[in-house]
Amino acid sequence: MLEFAVKGSKRYYGWMIFLLGLVGVGFLVYLRQLDVGLGITGMNRDVSWGFYIANFTFLVGVAAGGVMVVLPYYLHDYKAYGKVTILGEFLAIAAVVMCITFILVDLGQPMRVLNVLLYPTPNSVLFWDTIVLNGYLLLNLIIGWNVLEAERNGVHYQGWLKPLIYLSIPWAISIHTVTAYLYCGLPGRGFWLTAILAPRFLSSAFASGPALLILLCLIIRRVSNFDPGWKQIQSLAVTVAYAICVNVFFFLCEVFVAFYSQIPEHMDHIKYLFVGLHGHGAYVPWMWAAMALMVLGIILLVNPVTRKTEGTLIVGCLAVFFGCWIDKGLGMISGGFVPNPLHEVNEYIPTLLEGLITIGVYGLGFFVLTVLYKIAIGVKEEVRA
Amino acid sequence: MDIRRRRVLQLLGLSAAALTVKPVYDALAADPAAGRPRVGPGREQLKAKQWAMVIDTRRFASEADVEPLIEACHRIHNVPHFELKRWEIKWIWATEYKHAFSGTSSDRFLADAVEKRPFLVLCNQCENPPCVRACPTKATFKREDGIVMMDFHRCIGCRFCMAACPFGARSFNYTDPRPYLKHTNKLFPTRMKGVVEKCSFCAERLAEGKRPACVEAAGGKIAFGDLYDPASEAHQWVRKNYTLRRKVNLGTEPAVYYIV
Ligand code: SF4
Ligand code: SF4
Ligand code: SF4
């Protein structure tokens, strides 16, 4: 099936070359990071995780979000999703590839990464995260590829895939749960030390993942002869609408607990993010923008009229996607580290160089995604013809 | 009393075992290995169940009292100095009461003396260390004597331990530290970029029968010893004085005590 990825229009090649350009720039900057060290980033002694880990966290959500099409199709026999499950699975693959790359670029000694497997440490959540992420990648590769191949050959997929498909559903939940456990099990980090962190991560995942999938479906309709289907897009939009409502609800629960209990350790991080603390407030406009975007997303997607109009649907999905990205990608990580354990405020501002590496990783992810989608669409077009 | 009795019993048991094992061991370990230099703790190694430090903060009045201790530690451990705050590395430093005890102990209407006093903070060598729990490679591990050690050669630089430490005791090498050392102590390893480091209670000095450098430089203002040994100075100080520890509510059981 790989031949589909090699043959393409000028526009396709142009897009791929553009993405490779981003990867190239990111790679060159990464070589500099390898040489100098992580000191080229804005991270410091207090905020020791930054943009890389934040984007990693966000993308684990996108990967887990793919399950929102897989689950209804395989578990509830929701036939309509038959057309889009492969898109969900391939999106998950591209997202996990980005996650793993982000982890690698974040390591101080990337050459030693195998130490995680050479000295397996079950009490470390990072050990489990390595396992569930790689497992999820493998599951989706096997399932996606084989199901697509079966479709191409006009046969039902092999029987042994069924248990793997069922396994992939709880596995999707597990990747984001374990990722939340990276944070919420740490004593002394009041912002993360909350049982609702994993549910909150999942709800934002089920909003941002399908939102991105809708946007991708709409693009596919434009640029190819394969139509994922308006009905499917609408069902996905309903998922996004409720997931984003739940996400905002969970956040408000968090705010209530912190501000009604008035426990400083829990309040101060939220204060820092939304109103600033001790005169520092680099994230204040961003966080309010995130809130505004999420509310806009709720208004546009819950309301049936705007949800069913393509223009407003696009705006709604973009709002949800970027709202979640700011909330989880920017605020969640820096917010947890400020103020620091000694209650001092040292802000983290990402540098241009780490931004370029980040863009390079996204370039890589979208390259993988385009290749996979090109193959999937090629098969779909062929089967239809 | 009870602890002491148990330890005596343990020791008796151990020596009994050793007596029986010795001949067998000798037979097995015969020749090839004989005469080869052995790596391991030397005879002068100081031993403990849990090393602990008790800092008598009443006797530290100003920066001038703490500076020499910090300097002693950072000099012998090859801790670099960076102009760029972001890259800062520190194993021990002084801060105000309200920062040292943030969140756990009242910092309002403090006694004047306490408010102005410098409080030394360092890795607490926690008895229940969250950093050890978090480390995915066992590069951070707890030794039998309670010291939470770092293996600089195994650390992958994921910084999970830094997020896990609720005391901000850990530093990361954001760049190669060697060019930033004014002088290098050849007897202690320098670090490479990309690994985490922190105070190790001077494990390398304990192995030679010496007390930690900061304790020595403190000239009697800091007690050091086995927390569980009633004969140790550290034990006696905590018994005789009212002490505080940082963030006890988190359950990490810090082994650095403060007399206030
Ligand atoms: S103070 Fe921090 S680094 Fe030291 S043992 Fe405790 S948790 Fe670990
Ligand atoms: S940075 Fe090193 S010591 Fe810390 S958790 Fe990672 S591997 Fe362990
Ligand atoms: S015990 Fe040793 S390593 Fe720790 S602060 Fe004191 S001198 Fe430094």
Short mmCIF file of N, CA and C in Angstrom, two decimals, chain B residues 111-239:
data_model
loop_
_atom_site.label_atom_id
_atom_site.label_comp_id
_atom_site.label_asym_id
_atom_site.label_seq_id
_atom_site.Cartn_x
_atom_site.Cartn_y
_atom_site.Cartn_z
N ALA B 111 9.08 35.95 65.32
CA ALA B 111 10.05 36.64 66.16
C ALA B 111 11.06 37.31 65.24
N ASP B 112 11.43 38.53 65.56
CA ASP B 112 12.34 39.30 64.70
C ASP B 112 13.56 38.50 64.28
N ALA B 113 14.17 37.88 65.27
CA ALA B 113 15.42 37.16 65.01
C ALA B 113 15.22 36.06 63.98
N VAL B 114 14.09 35.36 64.14
CA VAL B 114 13.83 34.23 63.24
C VAL B 114 13.58 34.73 61.83
N GLU B 115 12.86 35.84 61.75
CA GLU B 115 12.49 36.37 60.44
C GLU B 115 13.73 36.72 59.62
N LYS B 116 14.75 37.23 60.28
CA LYS B 116 15.93 37.70 59.55
C LYS B 116 17.00 36.62 59.38
N ARG B 117 16.88 35.59 60.16
CA ARG B 117 17.90 34.55 60.19
C ARG B 117 18.00 33.80 58.86
N PRO B 118 19.23 33.46 58.42
CA PRO B 118 19.33 32.63 57.21
C PRO B 118 19.09 31.16 57.56
N PHE B 119 18.26 30.51 56.78
CA PHE B 119 18.00 29.08 56.97
C PHE B 119 18.68 28.30 55.86
N LEU B 120 19.55 27.39 56.26
CA LEU B 120 20.22 26.57 55.25
C LEU B 120 19.26 25.51 54.75
N VAL B 121 19.17 25.38 53.45
CA VAL B 121 18.35 24.30 52.89
C VAL B 121 19.18 23.46 51.94
N LEU B 122 18.91 22.18 51.94
CA LEU B 122 19.65 21.22 51.13
C LEU B 122 18.76 20.00 50.96
N CYS B 123 19.25 19.02 50.27
CA CYS B 123 18.47 17.78 50.14
C CYS B 123 18.26 17.19 51.53
N ASN B 124 17.03 16.79 51.82
CA ASN B 124 16.71 16.28 53.15
C ASN B 124 17.01 14.81 53.34
N GLN B 125 17.53 14.16 52.31
CA GLN B 125 17.78 12.71 52.37
C GLN B 125 16.56 12.03 52.99
N CYS B 126 15.41 12.33 52.43
CA CYS B 126 14.14 11.86 52.99
C CYS B 126 14.15 10.35 53.24
N GLU B 127 13.49 9.97 54.33
CA GLU B 127 13.40 8.54 54.62
C GLU B 127 12.43 7.86 53.66
N ASN B 128 11.47 8.63 53.17
CA ASN B 128 10.51 8.09 52.20
C ASN B 128 10.55 9.00 50.96
N PRO B 129 11.60 8.89 50.17
CA PRO B 129 11.87 9.90 49.16
C PRO B 129 11.04 9.76 47.87
N PRO B 130 10.25 10.77 47.54
CA PRO B 130 9.47 10.71 46.30
C PRO B 130 10.34 10.75 45.04
N CYS B 131 11.53 11.33 45.15
CA CYS B 131 12.40 11.40 43.98
C CYS B 131 12.85 10.00 43.57
N VAL B 132 13.09 9.15 44.56
CA VAL B 132 13.51 7.77 44.27
C VAL B 132 12.37 7.01 43.60
N ARG B 133 11.15 7.24 44.13
CA ARG B 133 9.98 6.59 43.57
C ARG B 133 9.81 6.96 42.09
N ALA B 134 10.10 8.22 41.77
CA ALA B 134 9.80 8.71 40.42
C ALA B 134 10.85 8.29 39.40
N CYS B 135 12.07 8.13 39.81
CA CYS B 135 13.16 7.91 38.84
C CYS B 135 12.95 6.63 38.03
N PRO B 136 12.94 6.73 36.71
CA PRO B 136 12.65 5.56 35.88
C PRO B 136 13.86 4.65 35.63
N THR B 137 15.04 5.02 36.15
CA THR B 137 16.22 4.22 35.83
C THR B 137 16.99 3.78 37.08
N LYS B 138 16.48 4.12 38.26
CA LYS B 138 17.19 3.90 39.51
C LYS B 138 18.51 4.68 39.56
N ALA B 139 18.59 5.74 38.77
CA ALA B 139 19.77 6.59 38.86
C ALA B 139 19.75 7.36 40.17
N THR B 140 18.56 7.57 40.72
CA THR B 140 18.42 8.08 42.07
C THR B 140 17.97 6.92 42.93
N PHE B 141 18.72 6.65 43.98
CA PHE B 141 18.37 5.49 44.80
C PHE B 141 18.73 5.75 46.25
N LYS B 142 18.09 4.97 47.13
CA LYS B 142 18.34 5.16 48.56
C LYS B 142 19.30 4.08 49.04
N ARG B 143 20.36 4.53 49.70
CA ARG B 143 21.33 3.56 50.21
C ARG B 143 20.87 3.03 51.55
N GLU B 144 21.54 1.98 52.01
CA GLU B 144 21.15 1.37 53.27
C GLU B 144 21.34 2.31 54.45
N ASP B 145 22.25 3.27 54.30
CA ASP B 145 22.45 4.21 55.41
C ASP B 145 21.56 5.43 55.28
N GLY B 146 20.57 5.36 54.37
CA GLY B 146 19.59 6.43 54.27
C GLY B 146 19.92 7.52 53.28
N ILE B 147 21.13 7.50 52.75
CA ILE B 147 21.49 8.56 51.82
C ILE B 147 20.82 8.33 50.47
N VAL B 148 20.23 9.39 49.94
CA VAL B 148 19.62 9.32 48.61
C VAL B 148 20.70 9.74 47.62
N MET B 149 21.17 8.74 46.85
CA MET B 149 22.33 8.97 46.00
C MET B 149 21.95 9.14 44.54
N MET B 150 22.86 9.73 43.80
CA MET B 150 22.69 9.92 42.36
C MET B 150 23.77 9.14 41.62
N ASP B 151 23.36 8.44 40.57
CA ASP B 151 24.35 7.85 39.68
C ASP B 151 24.38 8.71 38.41
N PHE B 152 25.42 9.55 38.32
CA PHE B 152 25.48 10.50 37.20
C PHE B 152 25.64 9.80 35.86
N HIS B 153 26.06 8.57 35.89
CA HIS B 153 26.32 7.87 34.64
C HIS B 153 25.11 7.09 34.15
N ARG B 154 24.13 6.98 34.99
CA ARG B 154 22.94 6.28 34.56
C ARG B 154 21.80 7.25 34.25
N CYS B 155 21.84 8.42 34.87
CA CYS B 155 20.77 9.41 34.74
C CYS B 155 20.54 9.77 33.27
N ILE B 156 19.26 9.73 32.84
CA ILE B 156 18.95 10.07 31.46
C ILE B 156 18.52 11.53 31.32
N GLY B 157 18.45 12.23 32.44
CA GLY B 157 18.09 13.65 32.39
C GLY B 157 16.63 13.92 32.09
N CYS B 158 15.74 13.02 32.58
CA CYS B 158 14.31 13.24 32.32
C CYS B 158 13.72 14.26 33.29
N ARG B 159 14.38 14.49 34.41
CA ARG B 159 14.00 15.49 35.39
C ARG B 159 12.68 15.18 36.12
N PHE B 160 12.28 13.93 36.08
CA PHE B 160 11.10 13.53 36.82
C PHE B 160 11.34 13.72 38.32
N CYS B 161 12.58 13.42 38.74
CA CYS B 161 12.92 13.55 40.15
C CYS B 161 12.81 15.00 40.62
N MET B 162 13.10 15.94 39.71
CA MET B 162 13.01 17.35 40.10
C MET B 162 11.55 17.75 40.33
N ALA B 163 10.67 17.22 39.49
CA ALA B 163 9.25 17.51 39.68
C ALA B 163 8.75 16.84 40.95
N ALA B 164 9.34 15.68 41.28
CA ALA B 164 8.86 14.92 42.43
C ALA B 164 9.36 15.47 43.76
N CYS B 165 10.50 16.14 43.76
CA CYS B 165 11.05 16.64 45.02
C CYS B 165 10.28 17.87 45.49
N PRO B 166 9.66 17.80 46.65
CA PRO B 166 8.87 18.94 47.11
C PRO B 166 9.71 20.01 47.84
N PHE B 167 11.02 19.90 47.73
CA PHE B 167 11.88 20.84 48.43
C PHE B 167 12.77 21.63 47.49
N GLY B 168 12.63 21.39 46.20
CA GLY B 168 13.48 22.11 45.22
C GLY B 168 14.95 21.87 45.46
N ALA B 169 15.28 20.63 45.89
CA ALA B 169 16.66 20.37 46.29
C ALA B 169 17.56 20.00 45.11
N ARG B 170 16.96 19.76 43.95
CA ARG B 170 17.73 19.21 42.83
C ARG B 170 18.02 20.25 41.77
N SER B 171 19.17 20.07 41.12
CA SER B 171 19.56 20.96 40.03
C SER B 171 19.87 20.13 38.80
N PHE B 172 19.71 20.77 37.65
CA PHE B 172 19.95 20.08 36.38
C PHE B 172 21.10 20.79 35.65
N ASN B 173 21.95 20.02 35.00
CA ASN B 173 23.03 20.62 34.23
C ASN B 173 22.51 21.02 32.85
N TYR B 174 22.11 22.28 32.75
CA TYR B 174 21.54 22.75 31.48
C TYR B 174 22.62 22.91 30.41
N THR B 175 23.88 22.89 30.84
CA THR B 175 24.97 22.92 29.88
C THR B 175 26.18 22.27 30.53
N ASP B 176 27.25 22.11 29.78
CA ASP B 176 28.45 21.50 30.34
C ASP B 176 29.00 22.39 31.46
N PRO B 177 29.04 21.87 32.69
CA PRO B 177 29.44 22.72 33.81
C PRO B 177 30.95 22.98 33.88
N ARG B 178 31.74 22.19 33.21
CA ARG B 178 33.19 22.24 33.45
C ARG B 178 33.83 23.59 33.16
N PRO B 179 33.46 24.25 32.05
CA PRO B 179 34.09 25.56 31.82
C PRO B 179 33.73 26.60 32.88
N TYR B 180 32.73 26.32 33.69
CA TYR B 180 32.28 27.32 34.66
C TYR B 180 32.83 27.05 36.06
N LEU B 181 33.74 26.11 36.17
CA LEU B 181 34.36 25.83 37.47
C LEU B 181 35.60 26.69 37.63
N LYS B 182 35.68 27.38 38.77
CA LYS B 182 36.87 28.20 38.99
C LYS B 182 38.07 27.31 39.26
N HIS B 183 37.88 26.31 40.11
CA HIS B 183 38.93 25.32 40.31
C HIS B 183 38.26 23.97 40.45
N THR B 184 38.97 22.93 40.06
CA THR B 184 38.37 21.61 40.05
C THR B 184 39.00 20.76 41.14
N ASN B 185 38.14 20.12 41.94
CA ASN B 185 38.62 19.17 42.92
C ASN B 185 38.76 17.82 42.22
N LYS B 186 39.99 17.40 42.05
CA LYS B 186 40.25 16.18 41.25
C LYS B 186 39.72 14.92 41.95
N LEU B 187 39.48 15.03 43.26
CA LEU B 187 39.04 13.84 43.99
C LEU B 187 37.54 13.59 43.88
N PHE B 188 36.83 14.54 43.29
CA PHE B 188 35.38 14.37 43.16
C PHE B 188 35.00 14.53 41.69
N PRO B 189 34.07 13.69 41.20
CA PRO B 189 33.75 13.77 39.76
C PRO B 189 33.10 15.11 39.39
N THR B 190 33.46 15.61 38.22
CA THR B 190 32.68 16.71 37.64
C THR B 190 31.54 16.06 36.87
N ARG B 191 30.51 16.84 36.57
CA ARG B 191 29.38 16.26 35.86
C ARG B 191 29.40 16.65 34.39
N MET B 192 28.62 15.92 33.61
CA MET B 192 28.44 16.29 32.21
C MET B 192 27.12 17.01 32.08
N LYS B 193 26.88 17.62 30.91
CA LYS B 193 25.57 18.27 30.71
C LYS B 193 24.48 17.20 30.68
N GLY B 194 23.28 17.63 31.04
CA GLY B 194 22.13 16.75 30.88
C GLY B 194 21.85 15.79 32.02
N VAL B 195 22.52 15.94 33.16
CA VAL B 195 22.19 15.08 34.29
C VAL B 195 21.80 15.93 35.50
N VAL B 196 21.10 15.28 36.43
CA VAL B 196 20.64 15.97 37.63
C VAL B 196 21.63 15.74 38.75
N GLU B 197 21.74 16.71 39.67
CA GLU B 197 22.60 16.51 40.82
C GLU B 197 22.02 17.18 42.06
N LYS B 198 22.57 16.82 43.20
CA LYS B 198 22.10 17.36 44.47
C LYS B 198 23.07 16.97 45.58
N CYS B 199 22.83 17.50 46.76
CA CYS B 199 23.64 17.14 47.93
C CYS B 199 23.55 15.65 48.20
N SER B 200 24.68 15.04 48.52
CA SER B 200 24.68 13.60 48.78
C SER B 200 25.12 13.30 50.22
N PHE B 201 24.95 14.28 51.10
CA PHE B 201 25.40 14.14 52.49
C PHE B 201 26.88 13.74 52.53
N CYS B 202 27.62 14.17 51.52
CA CYS B 202 29.05 13.89 51.47
C CYS B 202 29.36 12.40 51.63
N ALA B 203 28.64 11.59 50.88
CA ALA B 203 28.86 10.13 50.97
C ALA B 203 30.33 9.78 50.76
N GLU B 204 30.99 10.56 49.91
CA GLU B 204 32.40 10.25 49.60
C GLU B 204 33.29 10.53 50.81
N ARG B 205 32.89 11.46 51.65
CA ARG B 205 33.68 11.74 52.86
C ARG B 205 33.36 10.73 53.95
N LEU B 206 32.09 10.36 54.06
CA LEU B 206 31.73 9.35 55.06
C LEU B 206 32.50 8.06 54.82
N ALA B 207 32.71 7.76 53.53
CA ALA B 207 33.43 6.53 53.19
C ALA B 207 34.85 6.56 53.72
N GLU B 208 35.37 7.77 53.93
CA GLU B 208 36.74 7.89 54.43
C GLU B 208 36.77 8.19 55.92
N GLY B 209 35.59 8.09 56.53
CA GLY B 209 35.55 8.33 57.96
C GLY B 209 35.47 9.81 58.33
N LYS B 210 35.17 10.66 57.34
CA LYS B 210 35.05 12.10 57.65
C LYS B 210 33.60 12.52 57.65
N ARG B 211 33.31 13.59 58.41
CA ARG B 211 31.95 14.10 58.42
C ARG B 211 31.74 15.03 57.22
N PRO B 212 30.48 15.35 56.88
CA PRO B 212 30.24 16.23 55.73
C PRO B 212 30.98 17.55 55.84
N ALA B 213 31.32 18.11 54.69
CA ALA B 213 32.11 19.33 54.66
C ALA B 213 31.39 20.50 55.31
N CYS B 214 30.08 20.60 55.07
CA CYS B 214 29.36 21.75 55.64
C CYS B 214 29.29 21.63 57.15
N VAL B 215 29.17 20.39 57.64
CA VAL B 215 29.11 20.18 59.08
C VAL B 215 30.45 20.58 59.71
N GLU B 216 31.50 20.19 59.06
CA GLU B 216 32.83 20.52 59.57
C GLU B 216 33.03 22.04 59.58
N ALA B 217 32.59 22.68 58.47
CA ALA B 217 32.77 24.13 58.38
C ALA B 217 31.88 24.88 59.37
N ALA B 218 30.83 24.20 59.84
CA ALA B 218 29.91 24.88 60.74
C ALA B 218 30.47 25.00 62.15
N GLY B 219 31.51 24.26 62.44
CA GLY B 219 32.15 24.36 63.74
C GLY B 219 31.21 24.14 64.91
N GLY B 220 30.46 23.03 64.88
CA GLY B 220 29.62 22.70 66.02
C GLY B 220 28.21 23.27 65.98
N LYS B 221 27.89 24.02 64.93
CA LYS B 221 26.52 24.56 64.86
C LYS B 221 25.57 23.59 64.17
N ILE B 222 26.13 22.55 63.57
CA ILE B 222 25.30 21.52 62.94
C ILE B 222 25.74 20.16 63.49
N ALA B 223 24.76 19.39 63.95
CA ALA B 223 25.09 18.04 64.42
C ALA B 223 24.82 17.06 63.30
N PHE B 224 25.65 16.02 63.24
CA PHE B 224 25.48 15.02 62.20
C PHE B 224 25.65 13.65 62.81
N GLY B 225 24.80 12.71 62.41
CA GLY B 225 24.97 11.37 62.96
C GLY B 225 23.80 10.47 62.60
N ASP B 226 23.82 9.29 63.17
CA ASP B 226 22.77 8.32 62.91
C ASP B 226 21.55 8.68 63.74
N LEU B 227 20.46 8.97 63.05
CA LEU B 227 19.24 9.39 63.72
C LEU B 227 18.77 8.35 64.72
N TYR B 228 19.00 7.07 64.40
CA TYR B 228 18.46 5.99 65.22
C TYR B 228 19.44 5.51 66.29
N ASP B 229 20.61 6.13 66.35
CA ASP B 229 21.58 5.72 67.35
C ASP B 229 21.55 6.70 68.51
N PRO B 230 21.03 6.24 69.66
CA PRO B 230 20.87 7.16 70.80
C PRO B 230 22.18 7.81 71.22
N ALA B 231 23.29 7.21 70.83
CA ALA B 231 24.57 7.78 71.24
C ALA B 231 25.02 8.90 70.30
N SER B 232 24.37 9.00 69.15
CA SER B 232 24.86 9.99 68.19
C SER B 232 24.45 11.40 68.59
N GLU B 233 25.27 12.34 68.17
CA GLU B 233 25.02 13.73 68.51
C GLU B 233 23.69 14.19 67.91
N ALA B 234 23.43 13.79 66.66
CA ALA B 234 22.20 14.21 65.99
C ALA B 234 20.98 13.73 66.80
N HIS B 235 21.03 12.48 67.23
CA HIS B 235 19.92 11.93 68.00
C HIS B 235 19.73 12.73 69.30
N GLN B 236 20.83 13.01 69.94
CA GLN B 236 20.72 13.71 71.22
C GLN B 236 20.19 15.13 71.04
N TRP B 237 20.63 15.77 69.99
CA TRP B 237 20.13 17.14 69.75
C TRP B 237 18.62 17.16 69.52
N VAL B 238 18.12 16.20 68.70
CA VAL B 238 16.67 16.23 68.45
C VAL B 238 15.89 15.84 69.71
N ARG B 239 16.51 15.05 70.57
CA ARG B 239 15.84 14.69 71.82
C ARG B 239 15.78 15.86 72.78
#
